[in-house]
PDB file of C-alpha atoms in Angstrom:
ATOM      1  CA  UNK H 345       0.000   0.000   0.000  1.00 69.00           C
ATOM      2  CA  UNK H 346       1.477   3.358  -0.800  1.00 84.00           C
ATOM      3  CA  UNK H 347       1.846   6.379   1.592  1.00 94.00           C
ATOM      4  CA  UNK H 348      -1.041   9.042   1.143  1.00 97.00           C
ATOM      5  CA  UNK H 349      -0.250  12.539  -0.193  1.00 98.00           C
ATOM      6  CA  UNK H 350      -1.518  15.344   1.851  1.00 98.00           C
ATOM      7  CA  UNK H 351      -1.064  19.324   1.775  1.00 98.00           C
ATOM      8  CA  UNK H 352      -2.197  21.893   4.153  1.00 97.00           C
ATOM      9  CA  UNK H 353      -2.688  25.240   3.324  1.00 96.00           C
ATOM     10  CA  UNK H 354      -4.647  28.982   4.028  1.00 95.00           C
ATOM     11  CA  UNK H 355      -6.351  30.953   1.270  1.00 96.00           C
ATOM     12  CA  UNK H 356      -8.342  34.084   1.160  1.00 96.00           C
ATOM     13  CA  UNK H 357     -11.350  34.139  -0.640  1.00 95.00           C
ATOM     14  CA  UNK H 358      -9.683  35.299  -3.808  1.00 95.00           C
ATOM     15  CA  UNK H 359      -8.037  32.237  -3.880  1.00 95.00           C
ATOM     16  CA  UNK H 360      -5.058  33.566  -2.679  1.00 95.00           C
ATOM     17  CA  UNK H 361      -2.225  32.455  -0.048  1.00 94.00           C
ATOM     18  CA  UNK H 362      -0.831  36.032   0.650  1.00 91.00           C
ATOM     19  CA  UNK H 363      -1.634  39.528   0.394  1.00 89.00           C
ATOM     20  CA  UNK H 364      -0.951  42.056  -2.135  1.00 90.00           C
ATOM     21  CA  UNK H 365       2.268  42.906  -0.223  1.00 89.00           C
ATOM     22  CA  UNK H 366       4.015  39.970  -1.561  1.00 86.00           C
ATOM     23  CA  UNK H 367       5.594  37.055   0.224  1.00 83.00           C
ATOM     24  CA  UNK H 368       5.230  38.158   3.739  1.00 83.00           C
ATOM     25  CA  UNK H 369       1.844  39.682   3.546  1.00 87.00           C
ATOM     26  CA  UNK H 370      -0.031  38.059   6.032  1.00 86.00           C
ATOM     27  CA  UNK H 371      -2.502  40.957   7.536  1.00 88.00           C
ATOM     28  CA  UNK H 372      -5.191  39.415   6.615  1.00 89.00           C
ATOM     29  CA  UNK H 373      -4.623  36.411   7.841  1.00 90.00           C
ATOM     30  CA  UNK H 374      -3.640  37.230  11.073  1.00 88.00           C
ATOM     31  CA  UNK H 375      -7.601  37.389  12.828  1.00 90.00           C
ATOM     32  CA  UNK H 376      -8.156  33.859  12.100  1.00 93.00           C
ATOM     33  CA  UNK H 377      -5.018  31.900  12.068  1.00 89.00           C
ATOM     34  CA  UNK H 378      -5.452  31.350  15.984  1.00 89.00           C
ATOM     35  CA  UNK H 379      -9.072  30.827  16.504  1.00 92.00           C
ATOM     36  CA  UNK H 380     -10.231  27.469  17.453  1.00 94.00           C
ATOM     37  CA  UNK H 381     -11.540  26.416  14.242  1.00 96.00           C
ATOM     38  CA  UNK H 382      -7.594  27.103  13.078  1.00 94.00           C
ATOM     39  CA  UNK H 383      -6.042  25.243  15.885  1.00 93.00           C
ATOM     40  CA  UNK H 384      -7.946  22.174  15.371  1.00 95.00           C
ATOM     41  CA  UNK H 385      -7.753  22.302  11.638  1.00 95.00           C
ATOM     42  CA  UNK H 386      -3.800  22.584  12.105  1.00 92.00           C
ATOM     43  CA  UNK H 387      -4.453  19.090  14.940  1.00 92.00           C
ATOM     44  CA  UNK H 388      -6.230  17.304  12.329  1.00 94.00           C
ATOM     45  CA  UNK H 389      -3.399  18.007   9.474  1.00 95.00           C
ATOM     46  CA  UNK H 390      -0.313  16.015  11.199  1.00 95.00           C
ATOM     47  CA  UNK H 391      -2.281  13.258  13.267  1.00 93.00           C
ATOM     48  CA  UNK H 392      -1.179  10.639  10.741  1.00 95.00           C
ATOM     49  CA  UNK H 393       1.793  12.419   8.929  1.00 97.00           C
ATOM     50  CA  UNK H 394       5.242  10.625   9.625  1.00 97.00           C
ATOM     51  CA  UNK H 395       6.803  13.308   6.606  1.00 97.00           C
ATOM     52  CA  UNK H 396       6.705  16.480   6.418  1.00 96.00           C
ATOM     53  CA  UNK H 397       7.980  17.945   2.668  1.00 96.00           C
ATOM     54  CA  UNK H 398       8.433  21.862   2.629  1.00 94.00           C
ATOM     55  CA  UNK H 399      10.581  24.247   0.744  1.00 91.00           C
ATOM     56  CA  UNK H 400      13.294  25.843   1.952  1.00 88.00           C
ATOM     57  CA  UNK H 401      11.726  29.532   2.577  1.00 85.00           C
ATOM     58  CA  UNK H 402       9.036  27.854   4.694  1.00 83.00           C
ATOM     59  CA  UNK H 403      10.969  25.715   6.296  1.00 85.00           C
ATOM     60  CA  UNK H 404      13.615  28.280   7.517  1.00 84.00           C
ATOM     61  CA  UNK H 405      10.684  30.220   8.781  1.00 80.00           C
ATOM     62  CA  UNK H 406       8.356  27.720  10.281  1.00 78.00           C
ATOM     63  CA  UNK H 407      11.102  25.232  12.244  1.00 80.00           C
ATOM     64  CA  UNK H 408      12.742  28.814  13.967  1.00 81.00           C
ATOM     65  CA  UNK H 409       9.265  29.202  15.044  1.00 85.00           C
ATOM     66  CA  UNK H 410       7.612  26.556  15.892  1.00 87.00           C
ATOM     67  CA  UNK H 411      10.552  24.720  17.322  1.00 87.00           C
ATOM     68  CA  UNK H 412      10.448  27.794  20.431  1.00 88.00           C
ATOM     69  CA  UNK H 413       6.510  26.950  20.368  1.00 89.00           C
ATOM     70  CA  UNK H 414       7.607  23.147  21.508  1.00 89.00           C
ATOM     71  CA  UNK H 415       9.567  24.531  24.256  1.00 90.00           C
ATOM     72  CA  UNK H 416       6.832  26.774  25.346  1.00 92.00           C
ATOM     73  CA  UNK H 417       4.943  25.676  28.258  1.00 92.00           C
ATOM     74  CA  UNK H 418       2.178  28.260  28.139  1.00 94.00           C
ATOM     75  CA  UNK H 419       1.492  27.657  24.461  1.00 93.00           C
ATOM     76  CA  UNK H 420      -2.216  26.706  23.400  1.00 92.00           C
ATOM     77  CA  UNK H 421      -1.584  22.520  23.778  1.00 93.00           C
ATOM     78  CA  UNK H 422      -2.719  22.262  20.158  1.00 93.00           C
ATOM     79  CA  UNK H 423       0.064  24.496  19.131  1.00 92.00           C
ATOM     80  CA  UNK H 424       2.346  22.816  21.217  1.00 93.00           C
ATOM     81  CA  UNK H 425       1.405  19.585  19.705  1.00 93.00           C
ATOM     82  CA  UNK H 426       2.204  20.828  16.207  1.00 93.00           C
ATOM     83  CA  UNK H 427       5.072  22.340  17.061  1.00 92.00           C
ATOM     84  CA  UNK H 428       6.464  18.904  18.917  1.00 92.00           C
ATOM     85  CA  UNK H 429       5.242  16.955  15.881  1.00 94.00           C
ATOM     86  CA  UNK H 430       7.175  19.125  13.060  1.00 92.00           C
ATOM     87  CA  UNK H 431      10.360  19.233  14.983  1.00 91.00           C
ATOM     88  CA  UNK H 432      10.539  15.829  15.506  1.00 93.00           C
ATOM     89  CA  UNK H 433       8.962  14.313  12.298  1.00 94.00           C
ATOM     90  CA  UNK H 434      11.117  13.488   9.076  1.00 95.00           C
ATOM     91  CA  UNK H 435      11.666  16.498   7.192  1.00 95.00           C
ATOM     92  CA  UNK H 436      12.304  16.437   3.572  1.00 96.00           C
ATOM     93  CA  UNK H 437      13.076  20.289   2.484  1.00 95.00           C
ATOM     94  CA  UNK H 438      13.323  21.064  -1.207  1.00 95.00           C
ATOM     95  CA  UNK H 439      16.356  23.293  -1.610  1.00 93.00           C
ATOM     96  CA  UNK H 440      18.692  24.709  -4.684  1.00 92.00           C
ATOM     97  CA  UNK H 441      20.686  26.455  -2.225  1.00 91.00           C
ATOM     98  CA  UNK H 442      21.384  25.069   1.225  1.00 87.00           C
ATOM     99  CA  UNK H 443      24.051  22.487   1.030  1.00 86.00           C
ATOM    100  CA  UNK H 444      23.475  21.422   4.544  1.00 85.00           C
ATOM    101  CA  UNK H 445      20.295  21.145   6.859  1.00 84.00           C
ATOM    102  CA  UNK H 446      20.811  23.380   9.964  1.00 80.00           C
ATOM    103  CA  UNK H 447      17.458  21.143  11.312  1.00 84.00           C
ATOM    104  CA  UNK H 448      17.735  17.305  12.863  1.00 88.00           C
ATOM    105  CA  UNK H 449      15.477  15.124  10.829  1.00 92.00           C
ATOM    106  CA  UNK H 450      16.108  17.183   7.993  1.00 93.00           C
ATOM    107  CA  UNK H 451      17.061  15.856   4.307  1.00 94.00           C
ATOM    108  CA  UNK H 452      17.815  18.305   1.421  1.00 95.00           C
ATOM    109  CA  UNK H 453      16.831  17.173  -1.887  1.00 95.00           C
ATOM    110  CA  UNK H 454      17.421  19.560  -5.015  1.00 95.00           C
ATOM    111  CA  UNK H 455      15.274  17.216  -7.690  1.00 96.00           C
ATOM    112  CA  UNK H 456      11.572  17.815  -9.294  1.00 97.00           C
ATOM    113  CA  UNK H 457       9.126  17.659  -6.455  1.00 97.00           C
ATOM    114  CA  UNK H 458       6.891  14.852  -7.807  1.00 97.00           C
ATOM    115  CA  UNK H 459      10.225  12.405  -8.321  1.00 97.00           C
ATOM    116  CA  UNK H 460      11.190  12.936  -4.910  1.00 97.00           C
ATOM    117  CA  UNK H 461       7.105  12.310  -3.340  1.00 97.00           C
ATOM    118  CA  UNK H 462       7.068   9.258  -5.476  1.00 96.00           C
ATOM    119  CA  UNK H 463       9.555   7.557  -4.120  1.00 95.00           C
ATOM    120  CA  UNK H 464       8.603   8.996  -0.507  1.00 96.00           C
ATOM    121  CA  UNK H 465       5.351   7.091  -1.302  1.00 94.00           C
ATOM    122  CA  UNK H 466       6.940   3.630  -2.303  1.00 93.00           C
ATOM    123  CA  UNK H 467       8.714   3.574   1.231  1.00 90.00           C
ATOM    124  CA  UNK H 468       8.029   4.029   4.708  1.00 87.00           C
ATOM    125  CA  UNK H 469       4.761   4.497   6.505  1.00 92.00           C
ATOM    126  CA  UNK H 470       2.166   7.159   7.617  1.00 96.00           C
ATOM    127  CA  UNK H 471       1.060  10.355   5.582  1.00 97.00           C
ATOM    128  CA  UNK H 472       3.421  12.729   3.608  1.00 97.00           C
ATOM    129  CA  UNK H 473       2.268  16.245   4.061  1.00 98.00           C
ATOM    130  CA  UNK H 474       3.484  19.321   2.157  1.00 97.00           C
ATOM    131  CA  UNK H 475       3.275  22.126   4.773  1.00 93.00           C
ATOM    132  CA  UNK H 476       2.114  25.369   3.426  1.00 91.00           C
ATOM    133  CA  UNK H 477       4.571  25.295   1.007  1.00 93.00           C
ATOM    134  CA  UNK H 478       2.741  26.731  -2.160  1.00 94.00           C
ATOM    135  CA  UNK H 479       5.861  26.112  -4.499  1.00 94.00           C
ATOM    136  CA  UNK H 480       5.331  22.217  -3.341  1.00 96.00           C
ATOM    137  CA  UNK H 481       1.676  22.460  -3.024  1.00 97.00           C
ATOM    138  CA  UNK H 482       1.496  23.234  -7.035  1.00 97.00           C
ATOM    139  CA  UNK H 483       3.893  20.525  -8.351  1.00 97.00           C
ATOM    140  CA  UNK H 484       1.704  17.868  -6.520  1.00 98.00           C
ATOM    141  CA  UNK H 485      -1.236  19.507  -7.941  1.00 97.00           C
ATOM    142  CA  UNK H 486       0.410  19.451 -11.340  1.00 97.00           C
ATOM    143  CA  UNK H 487       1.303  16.064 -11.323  1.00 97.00           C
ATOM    144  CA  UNK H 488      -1.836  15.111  -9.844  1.00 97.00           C
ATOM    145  CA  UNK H 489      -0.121  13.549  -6.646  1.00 97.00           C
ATOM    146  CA  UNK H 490      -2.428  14.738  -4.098  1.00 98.00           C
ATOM    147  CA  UNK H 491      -4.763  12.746  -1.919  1.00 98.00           C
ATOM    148  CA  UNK H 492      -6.030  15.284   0.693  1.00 98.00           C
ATOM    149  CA  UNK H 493      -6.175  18.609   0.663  1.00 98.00           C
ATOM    150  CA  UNK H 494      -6.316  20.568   3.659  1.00 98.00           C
ATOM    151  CA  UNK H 495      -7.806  24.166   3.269  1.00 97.00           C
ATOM    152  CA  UNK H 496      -8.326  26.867   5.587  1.00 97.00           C
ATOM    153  CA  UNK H 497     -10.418  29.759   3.522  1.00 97.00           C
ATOM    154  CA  UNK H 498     -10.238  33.318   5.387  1.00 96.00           C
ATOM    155  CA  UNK H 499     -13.292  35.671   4.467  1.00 96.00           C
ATOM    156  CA  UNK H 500     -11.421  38.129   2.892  1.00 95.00           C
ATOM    157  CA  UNK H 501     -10.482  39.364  -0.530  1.00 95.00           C
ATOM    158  CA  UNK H 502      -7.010  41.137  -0.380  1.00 94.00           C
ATOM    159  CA  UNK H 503      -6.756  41.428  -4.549  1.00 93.00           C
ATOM    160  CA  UNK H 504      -3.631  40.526  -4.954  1.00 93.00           C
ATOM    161  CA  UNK H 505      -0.628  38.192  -3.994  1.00 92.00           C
ATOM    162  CA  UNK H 506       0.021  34.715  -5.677  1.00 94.00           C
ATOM    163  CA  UNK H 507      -2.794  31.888  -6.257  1.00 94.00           C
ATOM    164  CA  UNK H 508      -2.406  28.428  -5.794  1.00 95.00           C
ATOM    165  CA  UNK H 509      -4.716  26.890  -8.005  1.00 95.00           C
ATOM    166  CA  UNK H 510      -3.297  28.293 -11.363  1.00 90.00           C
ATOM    167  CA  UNK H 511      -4.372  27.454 -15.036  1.00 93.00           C
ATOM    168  CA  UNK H 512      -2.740  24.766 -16.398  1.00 95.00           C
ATOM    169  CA  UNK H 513      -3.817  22.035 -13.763  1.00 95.00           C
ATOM    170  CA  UNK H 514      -5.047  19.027 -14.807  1.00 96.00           C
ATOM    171  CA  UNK H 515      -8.935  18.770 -14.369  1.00 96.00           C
ATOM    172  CA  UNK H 516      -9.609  16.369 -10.825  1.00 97.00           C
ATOM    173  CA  UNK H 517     -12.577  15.648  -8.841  1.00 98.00           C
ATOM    174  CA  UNK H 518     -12.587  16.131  -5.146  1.00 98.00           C
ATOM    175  CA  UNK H 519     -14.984  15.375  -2.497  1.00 98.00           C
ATOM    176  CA  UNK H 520     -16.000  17.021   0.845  1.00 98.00           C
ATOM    177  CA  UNK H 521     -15.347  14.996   3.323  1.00 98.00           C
ATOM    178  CA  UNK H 522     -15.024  17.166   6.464  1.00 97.00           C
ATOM    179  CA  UNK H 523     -15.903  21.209   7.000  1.00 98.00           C
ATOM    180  CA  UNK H 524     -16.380  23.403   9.930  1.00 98.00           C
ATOM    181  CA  UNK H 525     -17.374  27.485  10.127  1.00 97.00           C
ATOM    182  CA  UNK H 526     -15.818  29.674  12.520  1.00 95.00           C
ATOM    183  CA  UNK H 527     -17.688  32.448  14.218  1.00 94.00           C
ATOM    184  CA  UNK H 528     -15.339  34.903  11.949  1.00 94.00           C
ATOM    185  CA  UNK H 529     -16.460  33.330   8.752  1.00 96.00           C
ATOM    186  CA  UNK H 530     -13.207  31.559   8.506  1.00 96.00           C
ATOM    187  CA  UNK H 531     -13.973  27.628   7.385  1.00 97.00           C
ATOM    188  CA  UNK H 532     -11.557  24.868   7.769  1.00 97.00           C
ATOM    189  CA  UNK H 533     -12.557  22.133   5.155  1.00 98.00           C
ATOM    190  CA  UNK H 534     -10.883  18.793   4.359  1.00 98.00           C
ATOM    191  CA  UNK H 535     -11.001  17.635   0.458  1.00 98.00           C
ATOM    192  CA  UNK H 536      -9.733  14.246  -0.720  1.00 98.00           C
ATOM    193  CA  UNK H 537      -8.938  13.125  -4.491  1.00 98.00           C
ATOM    194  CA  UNK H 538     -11.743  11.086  -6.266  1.00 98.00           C
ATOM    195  CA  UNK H 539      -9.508   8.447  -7.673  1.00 94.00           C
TER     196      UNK H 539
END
């Protein structure tokens, strides 16, 4: 049996997964990301992922982070349980510049996205799960790798910034299989591949 393909990921209601601003335009993202609906949206993303595959901007920027988080004894527990999971899963970190991984766990692979989650899927166990890396996100996408796809939509239209789902992707059906509403309009929704 091979290894299920997962990604996690926010979007605005423009389809977006930052602001205008560019990269690290996150304003308005920043009322929802910690409300309950978020935190148990970001529980149900890692409860059976053994991998975690991210690019190298995200991962320099989530491990820093979240590996204080997993120290933090006053953190929300469903933060802290992230946090604990993604510094001590397997990390696989796409990367055309590092030539060593200042993480434990950590392998660097500089080679096409969907050869390297192919043969993460022939071996090991448990889920492999591209972390809000949108780079990663759209070479599963494009290669139609993708089992699960973990959304977070924020109620907001910011009008600019990059898009994940971008023409060019091959046509696939999804199906619903689990959705909640926050009392900000925020909705955490879980989609997998209809194979």
């Amino acid at each position: 049996m091979t290894r299920k393909v997962t990604a996690n990921i926010s979007l605005t209601l423009d389809g977006r997964y930052h602001g205008a601003g560019g990269p690290g335009d996150f304003g308005a993202f920043a009322p929802y990301v910690t409300s309950d609906v978020a935190r148990d949206h970001m529980n149900l993303i890692w409860e059976n992922a053994t991998t975690a595959v991210l690019g190298r901007v995200n991962a320099e920027g989530f491990i820093g982070y979240w590996s204080t988080v997993a120290e933090d004894d006053n953190a929300d527990p469903r933060d802290r349980g992230y946090a604990k999971w993604l510094v001590n899963t397997e990390k696989v970190v796409f990367s055309t510049t590092l030539t060593e991984a200042p993480w434990e766990r950590t392998r660097l692979v500089n080679a096409p996205v969907a050869d390297v989650v192919t043969e993460l899927k022939a071996t090991g166990e448990g889920e492999i799960l591209a972390n809000t890396s949108p780079t990663i996100i759209k070479a599963l996408l494009a290669a139609d790798l993708l089992d699960r796809l973990y959304l977070m939509i924020f109620p907001e239209i910011v009008g600019g910034g990059q898009r994940l789902f971008e023409d060019g992707l091959p046509a696939t059906k999804w199906t619903l299989t689990h959705q909640v509403t926050g009392p900000l309009g925020e909705m955490a929704m879980v989609y997998d591949r209809v194979r």
